[in-house]
Coordinates of C-alpha atoms in Angstrom, one line a residue:
M1 CA -53.1 33.9 9.4
I2 CA -55.5 32.0 7.1
A3 CA -57.5 30.4 9.7
F4 CA -57.8 33.7 11.1
C5 CA -59.2 35.4 8.1
G6 CA -61.5 32.6 7.9
G7 CA -62.5 33.3 11.4
L8 CA -63.4 36.5 10.1
L9 CA -65.0 36.2 7.6
A10 CA -67.4 33.6 9.7
I11 CA -68.0 36.8 11.5
I12 CA -68.9 39.0 9.0
K13 CA -71.5 37.2 7.9
E14 CA -72.7 36.4 10.9
Y15 CA -72.9 40.5 12.0
G16 CA -72.8 42.0 8.7
M17 CA -70.5 44.7 11.2
W18 CA -67.2 46.0 9.5
K19 CA -67.1 44.2 6.8
H20 CA -64.9 46.3 4.2
W21 CA -61.8 47.2 7.2
L22 CA -62.1 44.1 8.1
L23 CA -61.4 42.9 4.5
V24 CA -58.7 45.4 3.7
L25 CA -57.3 43.5 7.1
C26 CA -56.9 40.2 6.5
G27 CA -55.8 41.0 2.4
V28 CA -52.8 43.0 4.5
G29 CA -52.5 40.1 6.6
L30 CA -51.6 37.5 4.4
L31 CA -49.8 39.4 1.8
V32 CA -47.5 39.7 5.0
S33 CA -46.9 36.1 5.8
M34 CA -46.5 35.2 2.5
S35 CA -43.5 38.0 1.9
S36 CA -42.3 36.6 5.6
C37 CA -42.0 33.0 4.0
A38 CA -40.6 33.5 0.9
N39 CA -37.6 35.4 3.1
D40 CA -37.4 32.6 5.2
K41 CA -37.5 29.7 2.4
K42 CA -34.8 31.7 0.3
G43 CA -32.4 32.4 3.4
K44 CA -32.5 28.4 4.3
G45 CA -31.5 27.5 1.1
A46 CA -28.8 30.3 0.4
A47 CA -27.5 29.1 3.5
N48 CA -27.6 25.4 1.8
D49 CA -25.6 26.8 -1.3
N50 CA -22.8 28.3 0.7
A51 CA -22.4 25.5 2.6
D52 CA -22.1 23.2 -0.5
L53 CA -19.8 26.0 -2.4
N54 CA -17.4 25.8 0.7
G55 CA -16.9 21.8 0.7
T56 CA -18.0 22.2 5.4
D57 CA -20.5 20.7 6.8
D58 CA -22.3 23.9 7.9
G59 CA -26.2 24.0 7.1
D60 CA -25.8 21.4 5.2
T61 CA -26.9 17.4 6.1
A62 CA -23.7 15.6 8.3
T63 CA -24.0 11.3 9.2
T64 CA -23.2 11.0 12.5
S65 CA -20.2 7.8 13.9
D66 CA -23.5 6.2 14.4
G67 CA -25.7 6.3 10.7
A68 CA -28.6 8.4 11.7
A69 CA -28.3 11.7 10.1
N70 CA -28.9 14.7 11.5
G71 CA -31.3 16.4 8.9
D72 CA -31.4 13.9 6.2
S73 CA -33.6 12.2 5.1
D74 CA -30.6 9.2 2.9
G75 CA -30.9 5.6 4.2
G76 CA -28.8 3.1 4.5
D77 CA -27.8 0.6 1.5
K78 CA -27.5 -3.7 2.5
K79 CA -26.7 -4.5 6.2
G80 CA -26.7 -1.2 7.7
D81 CA -24.1 0.5 6.2
K82 CA -24.7 4.1 5.3
K83 CA -22.9 5.7 2.4
D84 CA -23.3 9.8 3.1
S85 CA -21.8 13.0 1.8
S86 CA -23.1 16.6 1.9
N87 CA -24.5 15.7 -1.2
D88 CA -26.5 13.6 0.0
G89 CA -25.0 10.1 -1.2
E90 CA -24.5 11.2 -4.7
F91 CA -21.5 11.0 -5.9
P92 CA -19.6 14.6 -6.3
D93 CA -19.4 15.3 -9.7
A94 CA -17.3 17.7 -11.8
S95 CA -19.7 19.4 -13.4
D96 CA -21.8 19.8 -9.7
D97 CA -22.0 23.9 -9.5
K98 CA -22.1 23.3 -5.8
C99 CA -18.4 23.0 -6.0
A100 CA -15.0 23.2 -6.7
D101 CA -13.7 19.8 -7.4
I102 CA -10.8 19.0 -9.6
A103 CA -9.0 16.2 -10.6
W104 CA -5.1 15.6 -9.3
D105 CA -2.9 12.5 -8.9
V106 CA -1.8 11.6 -5.2
E107 CA 1.6 10.0 -4.9
T108 CA 2.8 6.6 -5.0
K109 CA 4.4 5.4 -2.0
P110 CA 6.4 2.8 -2.8
I111 CA 8.1 0.3 -0.3
N112 CA 12.0 -0.6 -1.4
L113 CA 12.8 -4.3 -2.1
M114 CA 16.2 -5.1 -2.3
V115 CA 17.0 -8.6 -3.3
L116 CA 19.7 -11.0 -2.1
L117 CA 20.5 -13.1 -4.9
D118 CA 22.8 -16.3 -4.6
R119 CA 25.5 -16.0 -7.0
S120 CA 26.9 -19.5 -5.9
L121 CA 28.4 -22.0 -8.6
S122 CA 25.5 -24.2 -7.5
M123 CA 23.6 -22.4 -8.6
Q124 CA 24.6 -23.5 -12.1
N125 CA 25.1 -27.3 -11.2
Y126 CA 21.6 -27.7 -10.1
K127 CA 18.7 -27.8 -12.4
I128 CA 14.9 -27.5 -12.5
G129 CA 13.9 -29.6 -16.2
D130 CA 15.8 -28.1 -18.4
A131 CA 17.0 -25.3 -16.3
T132 CA 19.3 -24.4 -14.0
Y133 CA 18.2 -23.0 -11.1
A134 CA 20.2 -19.3 -12.4
E135 CA 18.2 -19.6 -15.3
V136 CA 14.4 -20.8 -13.5
V137 CA 15.7 -18.0 -10.5
R138 CA 16.5 -15.6 -13.3
D139 CA 13.2 -15.8 -15.1
A140 CA 11.3 -15.1 -11.9
I141 CA 12.6 -12.2 -10.7
E142 CA 12.1 -10.8 -14.0
K143 CA 9.2 -11.2 -14.5
I144 CA 8.0 -10.4 -10.6
V145 CA 10.1 -7.2 -11.9
S146 CA 8.1 -6.1 -15.1
D147 CA 4.6 -6.8 -13.3
H148 CA 5.4 -3.9 -10.5
A149 CA 7.2 -2.0 -12.7
E150 CA 4.7 0.2 -14.4
A151 CA 2.6 0.8 -11.5
G152 CA 5.3 1.8 -9.4
L153 CA 4.3 0.6 -6.1
I154 CA 7.8 -1.6 -5.4
D155 CA 11.3 0.3 -5.9
F156 CA 13.7 -2.7 -6.5
G157 CA 16.8 -3.2 -5.8
L158 CA 19.3 -6.1 -6.9
A159 CA 23.1 -7.1 -5.3
V160 CA 24.4 -10.8 -5.5
F161 CA 26.4 -13.7 -3.4
P162 CA 29.1 -14.1 -3.9
S163 CA 30.1 -10.6 -4.6
P164 CA 32.0 -10.5 -8.6
E165 CA 35.5 -9.8 -6.6
C166 CA 34.1 -14.2 -7.4
P167 CA 34.3 -14.2 -10.9
A168 CA 31.4 -16.1 -13.2
I169 CA 32.7 -19.4 -13.8
V170 CA 30.9 -21.6 -16.3
D171 CA 32.7 -24.5 -16.6
G172 CA 34.5 -26.9 -14.2
K173 CA 35.7 -25.8 -10.9
P174 CA 37.7 -22.1 -10.0
D175 CA 40.8 -22.6 -10.8
G176 CA 42.9 -20.2 -8.9
L177 CA 40.9 -18.4 -7.0
T178 CA 41.4 -18.6 -3.3
L179 CA 38.7 -19.4 -0.7
A180 CA 38.5 -15.4 0.6
E181 CA 37.5 -15.2 -3.5
Q182 CA 34.7 -17.9 -3.0
C183 CA 32.7 -16.4 0.5
S184 CA 33.2 -12.6 -0.9
P185 CA 30.1 -11.4 0.2
A186 CA 28.5 -8.5 -1.2
D187 CA 30.5 -5.8 0.0
E188 CA 32.1 -2.2 0.6
N189 CA 34.6 -3.2 -1.7
Y190 CA 31.8 -2.4 -4.3
G191 CA 30.7 1.0 -2.4
Q192 CA 26.5 -0.3 -3.6
P193 CA 24.1 -3.4 -5.2
M194 CA 24.2 -4.2 -8.2
V195 CA 21.2 -1.9 -9.1
P196 CA 20.7 0.3 -6.4
F197 CA 17.0 1.9 -5.8
G198 CA 16.0 4.3 -7.9
T199 CA 17.8 3.1 -11.4
P200 CA 15.9 4.1 -14.4
D201 CA 14.3 1.6 -16.2
V202 CA 14.8 -0.6 -13.6
Y203 CA 13.8 -3.7 -15.4
D204 CA 16.4 -3.6 -18.2
A205 CA 19.0 -3.2 -15.7
F206 CA 18.1 -6.3 -14.0
V207 CA 17.8 -8.2 -17.4
D208 CA 21.5 -6.8 -17.8
V209 CA 23.2 -7.9 -14.4
L210 CA 20.3 -11.4 -14.3
G211 CA 22.5 -12.2 -18.0
T212 CA 25.5 -11.2 -17.1
V213 CA 26.7 -12.1 -13.1
G214 CA 27.6 -15.7 -13.7
Q215 CA 28.3 -17.7 -11.1
C216 CA 30.5 -18.5 -8.9
G217 CA 32.1 -19.7 -5.1
G218 CA 29.9 -20.4 -2.1
T219 CA 26.9 -18.8 0.4
P220 CA 28.7 -15.8 2.4
I221 CA 24.5 -15.3 3.2
C222 CA 25.8 -14.1 7.3
D223 CA 28.3 -11.7 5.8
S224 CA 26.3 -10.7 3.2
L225 CA 23.3 -10.3 5.5
E226 CA 25.7 -7.9 8.0
W227 CA 26.7 -5.3 4.7
L228 CA 23.3 -5.8 3.5
N229 CA 22.1 -3.9 7.0
A230 CA 25.0 -1.3 7.1
Y231 CA 24.5 -0.3 3.8
L232 CA 20.6 0.6 4.4
A233 CA 21.4 1.4 7.7
E234 CA 23.1 4.9 5.1
L235 CA 20.4 5.1 2.8
D236 CA 18.7 8.2 2.8
T237 CA 14.9 7.3 1.8
S238 CA 11.5 7.7 3.5
N239 CA 10.3 4.3 2.0
D240 CA 10.1 0.9 4.5
T241 CA 12.6 -0.9 2.6
Y242 CA 12.3 -4.9 2.7
V243 CA 15.0 -7.6 1.6
L244 CA 14.1 -10.3 -0.2
L245 CA 16.7 -14.0 0.0
A246 CA 17.0 -16.1 -2.7
T247 CA 19.6 -19.0 -2.4
D248 CA 19.4 -22.5 -3.1
G249 CA 21.2 -23.5 0.4
A250 CA 22.4 -22.8 3.2
P251 CA 25.0 -20.6 4.6
N252 CA 28.4 -21.7 5.1
C253 CA 31.2 -19.5 4.1
A254 CA 32.6 -19.0 8.0
F255 CA 35.5 -17.1 8.2
G256 CA 35.0 -17.0 11.7
D257 CA 37.7 -18.6 14.9
G258 CA 37.0 -21.9 15.9
V259 CA 34.5 -24.9 14.2
P260 CA 30.7 -22.9 13.4
H261 CA 27.6 -24.0 15.0
G262 CA 27.5 -27.8 14.8
C263 CA 29.6 -27.8 12.4
R264 CA 27.5 -29.4 9.1
N265 CA 29.0 -29.9 6.0
T266 CA 27.0 -28.0 3.7
T267 CA 28.3 -29.7 0.8
T268 CA 30.0 -33.8 -0.1
D269 CA 33.8 -33.2 -0.4
P270 CA 35.2 -34.9 2.7
L271 CA 37.7 -32.8 2.8
A272 CA 36.2 -29.6 2.7
D273 CA 37.5 -26.2 4.7
K274 CA 35.7 -25.6 7.4
T275 CA 34.3 -22.5 5.5
Q276 CA 32.2 -25.0 3.9
C277 CA 30.8 -25.8 7.4
L278 CA 27.5 -24.6 8.5
D279 CA 26.7 -20.8 9.0
D280 CA 24.4 -20.9 10.9
L281 CA 24.0 -18.7 14.0
C282 CA 25.9 -16.0 11.8
S283 CA 23.5 -15.9 10.0
Y284 CA 20.3 -15.6 12.3
N285 CA 22.1 -12.7 14.3
A286 CA 22.3 -10.5 11.4
A287 CA 19.2 -11.6 10.4
A288 CA 17.5 -10.3 13.2
K289 CA 19.5 -6.7 13.6
L290 CA 18.4 -6.6 10.3
A291 CA 15.2 -6.5 11.1
S292 CA 15.4 -5.1 14.3
A293 CA 17.1 -1.6 12.0
G294 CA 13.5 -1.9 10.4
F295 CA 14.6 -3.7 7.5
K296 CA 11.9 -7.6 7.5
T297 CA 14.0 -10.1 5.4
F298 CA 11.6 -12.9 3.4
V299 CA 13.5 -16.0 2.3
I300 CA 13.3 -18.8 -0.7
G301 CA 14.8 -21.7 -0.3
V302 CA 15.2 -22.6 -4.6
G303 CA 15.1 -26.9 -5.5
E304 CA 15.5 -29.5 -3.6
E305 CA 19.2 -29.8 -2.0
V306 CA 17.6 -27.1 0.2
K307 CA 15.4 -28.6 2.0
D308 CA 17.9 -30.4 3.9
Y309 CA 18.9 -27.0 6.1
V310 CA 14.6 -26.8 6.8
D311 CA 15.3 -25.4 10.1
V312 CA 18.4 -23.2 9.0
M313 CA 16.2 -22.0 6.3
D314 CA 12.9 -21.2 9.0
A315 CA 15.7 -20.2 11.9
I316 CA 16.9 -17.3 9.0
A317 CA 13.0 -16.6 7.9
Y318 CA 12.1 -16.4 11.7
Y319 CA 14.1 -14.3 12.7
G320 CA 14.0 -12.2 9.1
A321 CA 10.7 -11.5 9.8
G322 CA 10.9 -10.1 13.6
G323 CA 10.9 -12.9 15.8
L324 CA 11.9 -12.7 18.9
E325 CA 11.9 -16.6 20.1
S326 CA 15.2 -18.9 21.1
L327 CA 16.3 -21.4 18.7
A328 CA 14.7 -23.8 20.1
N329 CA 11.2 -22.1 21.1
I330 CA 10.4 -20.7 17.8
P331 CA 7.0 -21.4 17.0
T332 CA 4.7 -22.9 13.4
P333 CA 3.3 -20.3 11.5
T334 CA 0.0 -20.4 11.5
A335 CA -0.9 -19.6 7.8
T336 CA 2.0 -22.2 6.2
N337 CA 3.9 -25.0 6.9
N338 CA 7.5 -23.0 7.0
W339 CA 8.6 -19.7 7.8
Y340 CA 10.6 -19.3 3.7
Y341 CA 9.1 -20.1 1.3
P342 CA 9.9 -23.2 0.1
A343 CA 9.9 -23.5 -5.0
D344 CA 11.2 -26.4 -5.9
N345 CA 9.6 -25.0 -9.1
A346 CA 9.2 -22.8 -11.4
D347 CA 5.9 -22.3 -10.6
E348 CA 6.4 -22.6 -7.4
L349 CA 9.0 -20.2 -7.2
G350 CA 6.6 -17.4 -9.0
D351 CA 4.0 -17.7 -6.5
A352 CA 6.2 -17.0 -3.7
L353 CA 7.4 -13.8 -5.3
V354 CA 4.5 -12.7 -6.6
K355 CA 3.0 -13.6 -2.1
I356 CA 5.6 -11.6 -1.2
T357 CA 6.0 -8.2 -3.0
N358 CA 1.9 -8.3 -2.7
S359 CA 2.0 -9.0 1.1
A360 CA 4.8 -5.8 2.0
I361 CA 3.2 -3.2 -0.9
S362 CA 1.5 -1.0 1.5
C363 CA -0.9 0.7 -0.9
E364 CA 0.0 3.9 0.5
Y365 CA 0.1 7.2 -1.4
T366 CA 1.6 11.3 -0.7
V367 CA -1.2 14.0 -0.2
E368 CA 0.6 16.6 -1.5
W369 CA -0.8 20.1 -0.1
N370 CA 1.2 22.3 -1.4
T371 CA 0.8 21.1 -5.4
V372 CA -3.2 21.1 -5.2
P373 CA -4.5 24.4 -6.8
D374 CA -6.1 27.0 -5.3
V375 CA -9.4 27.1 -7.5
V376 CA -10.5 25.6 -10.6
P377 CA -8.7 27.1 -13.5
E378 CA -11.9 25.9 -15.9
T379 CA -14.4 28.2 -13.4
G380 CA -12.2 29.6 -11.2
Q381 CA -13.7 28.3 -7.9
D382 CA -11.7 28.0 -5.0
V383 CA -11.1 24.6 -4.0
V384 CA -11.0 23.6 -0.6
K385 CA -8.2 22.3 1.0
S386 CA -9.7 19.8 4.0
C387 CA -9.5 16.3 5.1
S388 CA -13.2 15.6 5.2
D389 CA -13.3 17.0 1.0
I390 CA -12.1 14.5 -0.9
N391 CA -12.6 11.9 -3.3
V392 CA -10.4 8.6 -4.0
K393 CA -10.9 6.4 -7.3
G394 CA -9.3 4.3 -8.8
I395 CA -8.1 4.8 -12.2
P396 CA -8.4 1.3 -14.4
V397 CA -5.6 -0.9 -16.5
D398 CA -8.2 -0.7 -19.6
A399 CA -8.9 2.8 -21.0
D400 CA -12.3 2.3 -21.3
A401 CA -13.6 1.7 -18.1
G402 CA -14.4 4.5 -15.8
L403 CA -13.0 6.1 -12.5
V404 CA -14.3 3.9 -9.9
P405 CA -14.6 5.6 -6.7
L406 CA -14.4 4.7 -3.1
S407 CA -16.0 5.7 0.3
Y408 CA -13.8 6.7 3.4
M409 CA -13.8 4.2 5.4
A410 CA -13.1 3.9 9.4
D411 CA -13.5 0.0 9.7
C412 CA -12.5 -1.5 6.3
S413 CA -14.5 -4.2 7.0
A414 CA -17.0 -2.8 5.2
E415 CA -15.7 -3.6 2.3
E416 CA -17.6 -5.6 -0.7
D417 CA -17.5 -6.9 -3.8
G418 CA -17.3 -3.3 -5.8
Q419 CA -17.0 -1.7 -3.0
F420 CA -13.8 -0.5 -2.3
G421 CA -12.7 1.7 0.2
W422 CA -10.2 3.2 2.4
Y423 CA -8.9 6.3 5.1
W424 CA -5.9 8.8 6.8
A425 CA -3.3 6.5 7.7
Q426 CA -3.1 9.2 10.4
M427 CA -6.2 9.3 10.9
E428 CA -6.4 5.3 11.5
G429 CA -9.3 4.2 13.1
Q430 CA -11.2 7.6 13.3
T431 CA -14.6 8.2 12.4
F432 CA -15.4 10.5 9.5
E433 CA -17.0 13.1 12.4
E434 CA -14.0 13.0 13.4
V435 CA -12.0 13.9 10.4
K436 CA -14.3 16.7 10.2
K437 CA -13.2 18.2 13.6
N438 CA -9.8 18.8 12.3
K439 CA -10.7 19.1 9.0
R440 CA -8.1 22.1 8.4
D441 CA -4.9 20.6 9.8
L442 CA -4.0 19.1 6.9
D443 CA -0.9 17.7 8.7
T444 CA -2.9 15.0 9.2
C445 CA -4.3 14.1 6.1
T446 CA -1.2 13.7 3.9
T447 CA -0.8 10.0 3.3
L448 CA -4.5 8.3 2.6
R449 CA -4.7 3.9 2.7
L450 CA -6.6 1.9 0.4
C451 CA -8.9 -1.4 2.5
P452 CA -7.6 -4.6 1.6
K453 CA -10.1 -5.0 -0.9
A454 CA -9.0 -1.6 -2.9
C455 CA -6.0 -2.4 -2.9
D456 CA -5.9 -6.0 -3.5
M457 CA -7.0 -3.5 -7.0
V458 CA -3.6 -2.4 -7.4
K459 CA -1.2 -5.8 -6.9
V460 CA -0.2 -8.3 -9.9
V461 CA -2.4 -11.3 -9.1
D462 CA -2.7 -13.7 -11.9
G463 CA -0.2 -11.9 -13.9
A464 CA -2.4 -8.7 -14.3
R465 CA -3.5 -5.9 -12.5
Q466 CA -6.8 -4.4 -12.3
W467 CA -6.3 -0.3 -11.1
Q468 CA -3.3 1.2 -12.7
S469 CA -3.0 3.7 -9.6
V470 CA -6.2 5.6 -7.9
T471 CA -6.6 9.4 -8.1
A472 CA -8.3 12.0 -6.1
Q473 CA -10.5 15.3 -6.3
F474 CA -10.8 17.6 -3.9
G475 CA -13.0 20.4 -3.3
C476 CA -16.5 18.0 -2.8
A477 CA -18.0 16.0 0.2
T478 CA -16.7 12.6 0.7
I479 CA -17.8 9.7 0.3
V480 CA -18.3 8.0 3.9
I481 CA -19.3 4.1 4.1
I482 CA -20.3 3.4 8.2
I483 CA -20.9 0.2 10.1
N484 CA -23.2 0.0 12.5

């Protein structure tokens, strides 16, 4: 319009014709043009504000799966990664009036870990340094339970074998006890473990049991694994469940018909009853049945003496982990020398417990959408409940430290030092664009899972963890990390 008026003014200057009328025409045209531009700008701004308020990408900038931005001017960060959100890469702030942002705790999804502890008489007779095996194991287990109790990532249980039917013996031999009593497994006579899952003040419960259970009898591993399988199968729980078998010897207490496989005597007594023969095949089968039922078993061998039965301990651990090869074809593990965890001293025992618990932790958290408020109490704003409008933050153990933002990552390899990720477990591997397509289907986004580096922050490492837990904010656009 300005160019057109400029041309008319040139004509007026040249010919002097219609001077006054043409000036009026140009003025009216300029006013109409300015008004149109203002309305257009206002309309676009309103659309964008509404998109932000609704927490959607309608009319807003969206990052595509290849890292390009639709109408966005955001640049990528290092190594070709791109961090984006509909707030143009900024971490949403609760004070931002463009979206309803409310903090809400997500529920920890713990694992169940049943400690199946050998309390045979040999646990008292042998020592590591000045402490008996039983004392070393007790201290190590109490520490690992204490380390994890507050985080809530592991629900511990404790069962012992032989069962309390074999009474604790402080000194001497079990005079007057039958072989059946000395080989009584953790069994149905006691209904449930010494410390069941879900026990309040679980650390105190472990301390009480480990301090009083004492030692007695043999090593009925097979029968105890079979009992535990039956017990766990009847358990009403949605948590993943694992078994941690800690023993200082190979399985014996073989009461089956005939001579057990090989009849390798597990004691130094040449007149030992056949119940002291090695009960290996039964134990392998029991461990395999646990694994096939979904209950993976970890095995710790305590002390030097158990090394005489490395092949047996490895086989129990292999089949307990779900191995399917025949006994003659059990492969050598790639990362370590053994399938089981050998622990010759207190430090090795502690390290083994840390490795086992950390490997079992899932780092999953449940979002109970029905508990998330519909409005922000302080502002009255509607809270958008959407799979693509949530921000996850780590809660440091240090109360003075600020919350740590996490980014949605379809590929956890995008994690770097100080840059942590998460994703929806039900949509593992899906790009954020794919998540947004189903963002209103909340059944597809009820479990968020941390990427490995973020998961390490809530695990116990060197006796401490960096984060207490994680929390979430709902109603603001998600931070996204994308790998080209």
